[in-house]
Amino acid sequence: MHKSENKIADGWHITRWKFFLFVFFGAFAWYFLPGLLFPALSYFSVITWFAPKNVVVANLFGTSSGLGMFPVTFDWAQIAYIGSPLLTPWWAAANVVAGLIIIMLIVAPIMYYKNALYAAFLPMLSSAVFDNTGKPYDVSRILTPDFLFDREKYDAYSKVYLPITYALAYGVQFAGLSALVTHTACWYGPEIWQVSQQSVVHNSDKDRASYKPINADHHHVSTDDQATRFKGSSSPAEVGIDTSMQAEDVHSRLMRHYQDVPVSWYLATFLAMLAIGIFVVEYYPVYLPWYGLLLALGITAVLYIPVGIVMAITNQHSSLYLICQLICGTVFPGRPVANMVFTTYCYISSAQGVKFSSDLKLGHYMKIPPKLLFQVQVIATLVSSFTQIGVLNWMFANIPSLCSPDAINGFSCPLARVHFNGSILWGVVGPQRFFGPGALYRPLIWFFLVGAVAPIIVFAIGRRKPLSSVWRKINLPVLFGSLSWIPPATGLNFTSWAVVCFVFNSLIRRRKPEWWGKYTMTLSAALDSGLAIGVVVIFFGVIFPDWMGGFKWWGTEVYKQVCHQRRNMINQSRKG
């Protein structure tokens, strides 16, 4: 929209486009070092290199199965693993850091070295689940030929044991889910109700014909007046936003020249996709009845607004992943495939819905006709669906040992492994055996209560504080829910992400505001783009043809020699 502008920003004259090109080519060229020639730059755990046999050092500072307390890496893929740190406001990132420090860097080590929940028999951090010998859990030993749960085989084999960070990650996800509901109700409940009522009125043809401009003095409201008007705001990031539906900005006025997408288009798309979904679950042996699919979509519909609000304010997505697995495991126990399908429909519907809303918002600002944007979205969704299936089948056919620890170029599928582990825990074993009376992990259900009550306390205190107060910046759904990335994310991913976010979105933003405003988003896009192209070129140009097979030197091996790359357990004896 403003591509022709090139204002001087703290002495920098270069245009955004040239800045993007320089950073893009630099990021592309640089990735050949951590991504191919010098991977130790990616896993830059120098402290463990000096004590490669020390298990405690590996647990605290290791990058693969440690907490990553040494937040240094030279790989943008590691830094941006949980999302670009340049796109997240520092106040929101501070909530993530607070949760990381309290839960993962303080509570987790204490519980680990106290051997709580048999934690010391397992790695401190891993995306795998384990049996009573400390080996990865072999789910095939507790399934029938039809992939259903076999109780006798389960009793003869072993219970499922979780690494301490894995268990705590489940706990904070419980808290994050209940906090999402109470936080939204406390801070935004009245606004949601008001906007819902007014949207009906404002969507009428009569009302759309009128235009009510924003008051010229809108941007000159006193701080006290702002505090009164934004009593429901949860962060200073919302200061200056006019929540009144009676005012209309220039973007909305210009978009009135285009017709809105008829509700019938959305309804027709929903019914068509629903019919296909019901056919899939009923025709194929996934053991999920049609009403299970409706339940998954219902969960998404209920929680979509709270998830969208948190995402819009903090750039942090509150995952519905775990609650979907728990509900399916309770309603349809002993069905791992059904659990995966249920979770996919529930979680993906929420995630893609938020992204679709984001695209609509971008189209609104770019003045793209809504009907055209809807058509493009539908076509792109269909094309990408077939494309992704084709790429996936090609990978299974051409990449040896795909989704295993021995896969080339790191194709170990960590997210898919976590998804599979979840199907074991909740789809096969079931929530009852994990959280029922006498179960090892039953105490984790108290996190639901913590997450439900804590936002009420924060709201009761923060609503009377000024907008600059730290109580206004506490966002418990983010503090708890962001840790759902662990696993497969490691401590290094969080700590390095936090450092970069603080440098750019706090220090540079305060000291060089013009530079930050002009270049930060461009920098993020260029780094992401350079990394993406670099990954593709390295894989297809070097690794897949095996042009550097057997290439080894100190920079490719040193990070593998420390014990965090193996099984760094305090206790190696067998559990009963």
XYZ file of C-alpha atoms in Angstrom, residues 26-552:
527
model
C 22.224 -13.230 2.818
C 19.918 -15.603 4.696
C 19.906 -18.019 1.773
C 23.713 -18.101 1.546
C 24.179 -18.259 5.327
C 21.942 -21.317 5.722
C 24.488 -23.433 3.869
C 26.617 -23.203 7.047
C 24.221 -24.380 9.809
C 22.131 -26.409 7.368
C 24.930 -28.314 5.634
C 28.588 -27.454 6.233
C 28.693 -26.487 9.915
C 25.601 -27.840 11.733
C 27.243 -27.191 15.105
C 26.259 -23.544 14.531
C 22.660 -24.680 14.776
C 23.160 -26.735 17.971
C 25.575 -24.263 19.530
C 25.660 -25.725 23.036
C 29.248 -24.746 23.733
C 29.003 -25.442 27.465
C 28.221 -29.104 26.807
C 31.182 -29.377 24.435
C 33.534 -28.765 27.358
C 31.782 -31.404 29.482
C 30.459 -33.946 26.984
C 30.014 -36.726 29.577
C 28.342 -34.627 32.273
C 24.662 -35.571 32.411
C 23.652 -32.612 34.591
C 25.276 -30.118 32.219
C 23.582 -31.834 29.289
C 20.181 -31.727 30.985
C 20.430 -28.026 31.734
C 22.233 -26.690 28.653
C 21.720 -29.375 26.016
C 19.839 -28.610 22.828
C 18.157 -31.910 21.924
C 17.022 -33.415 25.223
C 18.098 -30.605 27.553
C 16.526 -27.338 28.655
C 18.647 -25.117 26.420
C 19.626 -22.605 29.102
C 22.420 -21.321 26.835
C 20.262 -19.391 24.333
C 22.731 -19.104 21.455
C 22.208 -20.470 17.965
C 23.137 -19.174 14.531
C 20.301 -20.919 12.735
C 17.128 -18.985 11.975
C 15.302 -22.318 11.674
C 15.953 -22.897 15.393
C 15.079 -19.339 16.410
C 11.826 -19.208 14.443
C 10.757 -22.812 15.133
C 7.767 -21.646 17.194
C 7.136 -18.662 14.919
C 9.041 -15.554 13.971
C 10.030 -13.620 17.115
C 9.902 -10.390 15.118
C 6.110 -10.645 14.752
C 5.276 -11.035 18.434
C 4.967 -7.998 20.744
C 7.491 -8.100 23.563
C 4.827 -7.872 26.262
C 3.266 -11.065 24.834
C 6.666 -12.734 24.515
C 7.353 -11.822 28.131
C 4.349 -13.946 29.103
C 5.844 -16.845 27.158
C 9.204 -16.331 28.851
C 7.580 -16.191 32.288
C 5.846 -19.515 31.676
C 9.066 -21.039 30.354
C 11.124 -19.908 33.360
C 8.605 -20.955 35.994
C 7.501 -24.272 34.543
C 10.396 -25.547 32.453
C 13.492 -23.950 33.962
C 12.533 -24.096 37.658
C 9.796 -26.650 38.296
C 10.947 -29.237 35.751
C 14.570 -29.582 37.014
C 13.392 -29.775 40.633
C 10.901 -32.522 39.864
C 13.412 -34.324 37.665
C 16.142 -34.498 40.284
C 13.566 -35.368 42.959
C 12.546 -38.263 40.670
C 8.908 -37.167 40.767
C 6.721 -39.247 38.447
C 9.766 -41.495 37.818
C 11.229 -38.611 35.832
C 14.897 -39.415 36.518
C 14.589 -42.738 34.684
C 13.783 -40.904 31.446
C 15.298 -38.093 29.376
C 14.455 -34.661 30.741
C 13.048 -33.589 27.384
C 11.918 -35.857 24.583
C 9.070 -36.132 22.084
C 8.853 -39.873 22.767
C 6.907 -41.739 25.446
C 8.454 -44.699 27.270
C 7.742 -48.068 28.833
C 8.827 -49.338 32.251
C 12.325 -50.155 31.012
C 13.049 -46.635 29.784
C 12.723 -47.631 26.120
C 10.411 -45.934 23.618
C 6.904 -47.300 23.975
C 6.066 -50.002 21.414
C 2.374 -49.359 20.780
C 2.078 -52.350 18.451
C 2.321 -54.580 21.523
C -1.016 -53.340 22.919
C -3.100 -53.263 19.721
C -5.270 -55.824 17.946
C -4.840 -56.444 14.193
C -7.660 -53.904 13.683
C -5.675 -51.243 15.582
C -7.912 -51.343 18.647
C -6.842 -51.438 22.293
C -6.115 -54.867 23.835
C -6.349 -54.685 27.621
C -4.615 -58.041 28.234
C -1.622 -57.093 26.106
C -1.421 -53.727 27.872
C -1.387 -55.337 31.329
C 1.301 -57.766 30.199
C 3.491 -55.072 28.662
C 3.770 -51.737 30.504
C 2.135 -48.490 31.480
C 3.111 -45.368 29.556
C 5.640 -42.998 31.150
C 6.290 -39.389 30.154
C 9.450 -37.269 30.397
C 8.958 -34.596 33.033
C 8.782 -31.732 30.522
C 6.243 -33.689 28.482
C 4.073 -34.225 31.571
C 4.324 -30.576 32.625
C 3.529 -29.491 29.074
C 0.274 -31.410 29.336
C -0.422 -29.762 32.683
C 0.061 -26.230 31.421
C -2.058 -27.019 28.362
C -4.853 -27.993 30.738
C -4.386 -24.671 32.495
C -4.163 -22.812 29.201
C -7.475 -24.212 27.988
C -9.464 -23.254 31.072
C -7.620 -19.912 31.260
C -8.608 -19.223 27.657
C -12.293 -19.400 28.571
C -12.176 -17.406 31.822
C -9.710 -14.807 30.479
C -11.932 -14.153 27.455
C -15.084 -14.007 29.562
C -13.553 -11.587 32.088
C -11.828 -9.147 29.764
C -13.902 -9.387 26.577
C -17.257 -10.915 27.526
C -19.253 -7.644 27.453
C -17.582 -6.516 24.218
C -18.264 -9.843 22.504
C -21.933 -9.651 23.458
C -22.219 -6.014 22.384
C -20.480 -6.548 19.048
C -22.560 -9.665 18.368
C -25.755 -7.667 18.828
C -24.551 -4.664 16.834
C -23.230 -6.765 13.947
C -26.784 -7.870 13.177
C -27.878 -4.253 12.909
C -24.827 -3.092 10.979
C -25.160 -5.827 8.379
C -28.574 -4.533 7.283
C -28.747 -2.739 3.943
C -30.244 0.367 5.482
C -27.413 0.728 7.954
C -24.727 0.001 5.370
C -25.856 2.961 3.300
C -24.767 5.414 5.961
C -21.222 6.361 6.866
C -20.257 7.665 10.286
C -16.733 9.108 10.310
C -14.352 8.943 13.210
C -14.147 12.072 15.297
C -11.219 14.252 14.308
C -10.128 14.375 17.933
C -10.166 10.583 18.192
C -6.411 10.292 18.464
C -6.125 12.988 21.106
C -7.864 11.291 23.983
C -6.321 11.694 27.395
C -4.740 8.782 29.165
C -7.416 8.828 31.867
C -10.167 8.749 29.277
C -8.452 5.860 27.527
C -8.208 3.944 30.773
C -11.936 4.392 31.249
C -12.864 3.395 27.718
C -10.570 0.403 27.612
C -11.405 -0.991 30.970
C -11.631 -4.421 29.402
C -8.277 -4.264 27.646
C -5.727 -6.866 28.642
C -2.666 -5.157 27.268
C -1.267 -1.763 26.327
C -1.152 -3.031 22.747
C -4.850 -2.263 22.565
C -4.533 1.397 23.524
C -5.872 3.693 20.836
C -8.233 1.129 19.337
C -11.756 2.494 19.046
C -14.036 -0.283 20.191
C -17.163 1.666 19.339
C -19.141 0.097 16.509
C -20.670 3.498 15.788
C -17.434 4.798 14.216
C -16.117 3.648 10.874
C -12.590 3.948 9.522
C -11.572 4.762 5.975
C -10.907 1.109 5.109
C -14.462 0.089 5.950
C -15.866 3.012 3.989
C -13.868 2.128 0.871
C -14.803 -1.544 1.132
C -18.490 -0.605 0.966
C -18.021 -0.298 -2.797
C -17.836 -4.109 -2.964
C -20.546 -6.617 -2.212
C -20.020 -8.874 0.768
C -19.784 -12.628 0.329
C -23.321 -14.040 0.749
C -23.826 -16.219 3.784
C -25.124 -18.880 1.409
C -21.604 -19.254 -0.054
C -20.171 -20.089 3.351
C -23.101 -22.361 4.150
C -22.798 -24.238 0.859
C -19.057 -24.702 1.366
C -19.598 -25.944 4.911
C -22.288 -28.443 3.902
C -20.203 -29.762 0.997
C -17.108 -30.272 3.146
C -19.212 -31.749 5.947
C -20.719 -34.288 3.535
C -17.239 -35.276 2.361
C -16.043 -35.567 5.952
C -18.971 -37.772 6.958
C -18.359 -39.979 3.930
C -14.695 -40.362 4.863
C -15.294 -41.343 8.499
C -18.138 -43.698 7.626
C -16.664 -45.352 4.536
C -13.059 -45.831 5.631
C -12.098 -47.902 8.719
C -11.178 -44.999 10.993
C -13.703 -46.070 13.679
C -15.038 -42.531 14.138
C -18.844 -42.274 13.769
C -20.412 -39.362 11.944
C -21.599 -37.748 15.176
C -17.972 -37.786 16.377
C -17.121 -35.545 13.431
C -19.955 -33.186 14.382
C -18.643 -33.106 17.961
C -15.165 -32.116 16.729
C -16.575 -29.271 14.650
C -18.786 -28.186 17.549
C -15.785 -27.840 19.865
C -14.063 -25.670 17.287
C -17.140 -23.475 16.868
C -17.456 -22.856 20.617
C -13.795 -22.010 21.216
C -13.052 -20.220 17.942
C -13.737 -16.689 19.207
C -11.523 -16.986 22.338
C -8.722 -18.495 20.232
C -9.075 -15.736 17.638
C -9.020 -12.949 20.227
C -5.815 -14.212 21.851
C -4.202 -14.711 18.436
C -5.162 -11.216 17.265
C -3.722 -9.542 20.354
C -0.606 -11.628 21.049
C 0.243 -13.482 17.805
C 0.148 -16.689 19.866
C -2.207 -19.478 18.838
C -3.978 -21.224 21.705
C -3.968 -24.854 20.670
C -7.077 -27.023 20.999
C -4.961 -30.070 20.291
C -4.939 -31.609 23.737
C -8.576 -31.041 24.667
C -9.607 -32.656 21.367
C -7.516 -35.722 22.176
C -8.908 -35.928 25.697
C -12.536 -35.620 24.643
C -12.172 -38.196 21.884
C -10.274 -40.534 24.209
C -13.113 -40.282 26.715
C -16.031 -40.585 24.269
C -14.397 -43.099 21.904
C -11.850 -45.015 24.030
C -9.414 -47.508 22.603
C -9.515 -46.118 19.050
C -6.176 -44.505 18.126
C -7.013 -43.871 14.465
C -10.332 -42.297 15.415
C -8.487 -40.102 17.895
C -6.094 -38.841 15.225
C -8.925 -38.100 12.786
C -11.046 -36.386 15.467
C -8.118 -34.264 16.627
C -7.204 -33.317 13.073
C -10.704 -32.117 12.233
C -11.008 -30.219 15.512
C -7.570 -28.625 15.690
C -7.096 -27.922 11.982
C -10.537 -26.346 11.704
C -9.577 -23.893 14.429
C -6.079 -23.168 13.099
C -7.163 -22.778 9.486
C -10.180 -20.721 10.506
C -7.920 -18.218 12.268
C -5.634 -18.072 9.229
C -8.619 -17.580 6.943
C -9.799 -14.681 9.106
C -6.297 -13.227 8.948
C -6.371 -13.422 5.149
C -9.755 -11.720 5.066
C -8.391 -8.952 7.262
C -5.409 -8.491 4.942
C -7.747 -8.412 1.946
C -9.836 -5.784 3.743
C -6.815 -3.504 4.135
C -5.624 -4.186 0.571
C -9.122 -3.403 -0.816
C -9.546 -6.791 -2.477
C -13.193 -7.533 -3.393
C -14.545 -10.007 -0.805
C -16.127 -12.314 -3.385
C -12.880 -12.542 -5.350
C -10.900 -13.216 -2.178
C -13.316 -15.989 -1.172
C -12.990 -17.657 -4.579
C -9.204 -17.465 -4.464
C -9.171 -18.987 -0.977
C -11.350 -21.917 -2.055
C -9.279 -22.618 -5.169
C -5.994 -22.328 -3.251
C -7.292 -24.706 -0.576
C -8.239 -27.339 -3.148
C -4.956 -27.033 -5.042
C -2.846 -27.149 -1.876
C -4.717 -30.221 -0.625
C -3.835 -32.280 -3.689
C -0.334 -30.829 -3.780
C 0.412 -31.735 -0.181
C -0.903 -35.277 -0.621
C 1.274 -35.675 -3.704
C 4.375 -34.355 -1.938
C 3.713 -36.594 1.069
C 3.411 -39.709 -1.085
C 6.576 -38.760 -2.940
C 8.462 -38.363 0.336
C 7.361 -41.769 1.615
C 8.466 -43.352 -1.653
C 11.798 -41.559 -2.088
C 13.196 -40.518 1.308
C 14.708 -43.489 3.154
C 13.847 -43.936 6.846
C 11.359 -41.067 6.746
C 10.045 -40.069 10.192
C 12.746 -42.015 11.988
C 15.781 -40.753 13.931
C 18.014 -41.945 11.068
C 16.228 -39.969 8.334
C 18.377 -37.763 6.127
C 18.389 -33.987 6.521
C 16.473 -34.164 9.787
C 13.230 -35.591 8.350
C 12.411 -37.192 11.701
C 8.842 -35.745 11.728
C 8.825 -34.418 15.323
C 5.324 -32.944 15.074
C 3.948 -36.151 13.575
C 5.638 -38.115 16.345
C 3.951 -35.974 18.997
C 0.631 -36.459 17.200
C 1.227 -40.222 17.180
C 2.193 -40.247 20.847
C -1.005 -38.384 21.653
C -3.015 -41.047 19.867
C -1.267 -43.655 22.037
C -1.931 -41.820 25.289
C -5.513 -40.724 24.724
C -6.731 -42.930 21.875
C -5.340 -46.267 23.044
C -4.566 -46.127 26.742
C -7.236 -43.501 27.425
C -7.590 -40.567 29.848
C -9.102 -42.787 32.533
C -5.903 -44.816 32.943
C -3.861 -41.623 33.023
C -5.971 -39.444 35.285
C -8.325 -41.845 37.041
C -8.139 -42.628 40.785
C -4.684 -43.879 41.716
C -3.180 -43.014 38.300
C 0.400 -41.712 38.244
C -0.467 -38.493 36.411
C -3.762 -37.738 38.167
C -2.339 -34.620 39.914
C -2.088 -32.921 36.514
C -5.859 -32.445 36.397
C -5.502 -29.751 39.091
C -4.040 -27.550 36.375
C -7.583 -27.150 35.019
C -8.592 -25.459 38.256
C -5.454 -23.304 38.310
C -6.128 -22.110 34.776
C -9.770 -21.351 35.527
C -9.174 -19.360 38.720
C -5.936 -17.502 37.961
C -7.366 -15.210 35.218
C -10.161 -14.158 37.569
C -7.597 -13.060 40.152
C -5.567 -11.194 37.535
C -8.728 -9.526 36.211
C -9.895 -8.486 39.684
C -6.561 -6.773 40.322
C -5.761 -5.515 36.828
C -9.113 -3.934 35.947
C -8.474 -1.173 38.518
C -4.887 -0.566 37.434
C -3.679 1.906 34.777
C -2.969 0.631 31.305
C 0.778 0.722 31.960
C 0.490 -1.648 34.908
C 2.118 -5.075 34.649
C -1.205 -6.618 35.680
C -2.676 -5.375 32.408
C 0.051 -7.180 30.504
C -0.433 -10.600 32.065
C -2.099 -12.930 29.584
C -2.456 -16.352 31.172
C -3.702 -18.197 28.058
C -0.405 -17.211 26.432
C 1.680 -17.868 29.546
C 0.308 -21.397 29.831
C -0.684 -22.266 26.290
C 2.513 -21.271 24.494
C 4.363 -24.154 26.129
C 2.231 -26.586 24.134
C 5.083 -26.502 21.621
C 7.125 -28.591 24.079
C 7.656 -31.194 22.688
C 8.738 -31.187 19.887
C 10.213 -27.740 20.501
C 13.169 -27.613 22.871
C 14.354 -25.108 25.428
C 16.778 -23.690 22.854
C 13.901 -22.814 20.518
C 12.171 -20.821 23.263
C 15.185 -19.118 24.814
C 16.746 -18.016 21.515
C 13.315 -16.870 20.265
C 12.851 -14.796 23.426
C 16.280 -13.150 23.162
C 15.703 -12.068 19.548
C 12.206 -10.814 20.361
C 13.551 -8.730 23.263
C 16.339 -7.221 21.174
C 14.095 -6.147 18.302
C 10.663 -5.595 19.831
C 11.864 -3.985 23.038
C 15.352 -2.505 22.750
C 15.392 -1.494 19.090
C 11.739 -0.494 19.127
C 12.376 1.939 21.989
C 15.751 3.250 20.830
C 15.284 3.216 17.041
C 11.502 3.402 16.556
C 11.639 4.640 12.956
C 14.008 1.871 11.883
C 11.895 -0.701 13.708
C 8.691 0.500 12.086
C 10.150 0.506 8.598
C 12.268 -2.644 8.471
C 11.306 -5.187 11.155
C 8.434 -6.884 9.315
C 10.470 -6.871 6.120
C 13.397 -8.434 7.970
C 11.179 -11.236 9.259
C 9.802 -11.967 5.790
C 13.269 -11.957 4.229
C 14.760 -14.294 6.839
C 11.837 -16.717 6.495
C 12.002 -16.646 2.700
C 15.771 -17.096 2.540
C 15.558 -20.024 4.941
C 12.745 -21.699 3.000
C 14.554 -21.468 -0.334
C 17.826 -22.536 1.273
C 16.235 -25.678 2.730
C 14.791 -26.671 -0.654
C 18.019 -26.013 -2.574
C 20.210 -27.867 -0.069
C 17.930 -30.894 0.043
C 17.287 -31.341 -3.675
C 20.633 -29.974 -4.850
C 23.012 -31.636 -2.397
C 21.548 -34.070 0.114
C 19.011 -36.007 -1.959
C 21.510 -36.720 -4.777
C 23.963 -37.739 -2.009
C 26.709 -35.496 -3.330
C 28.192 -35.051 0.136
C 27.712 -38.547 1.513
C 30.238 -39.258 4.251
C 31.162 -35.588 4.654
C 32.451 -35.212 8.216
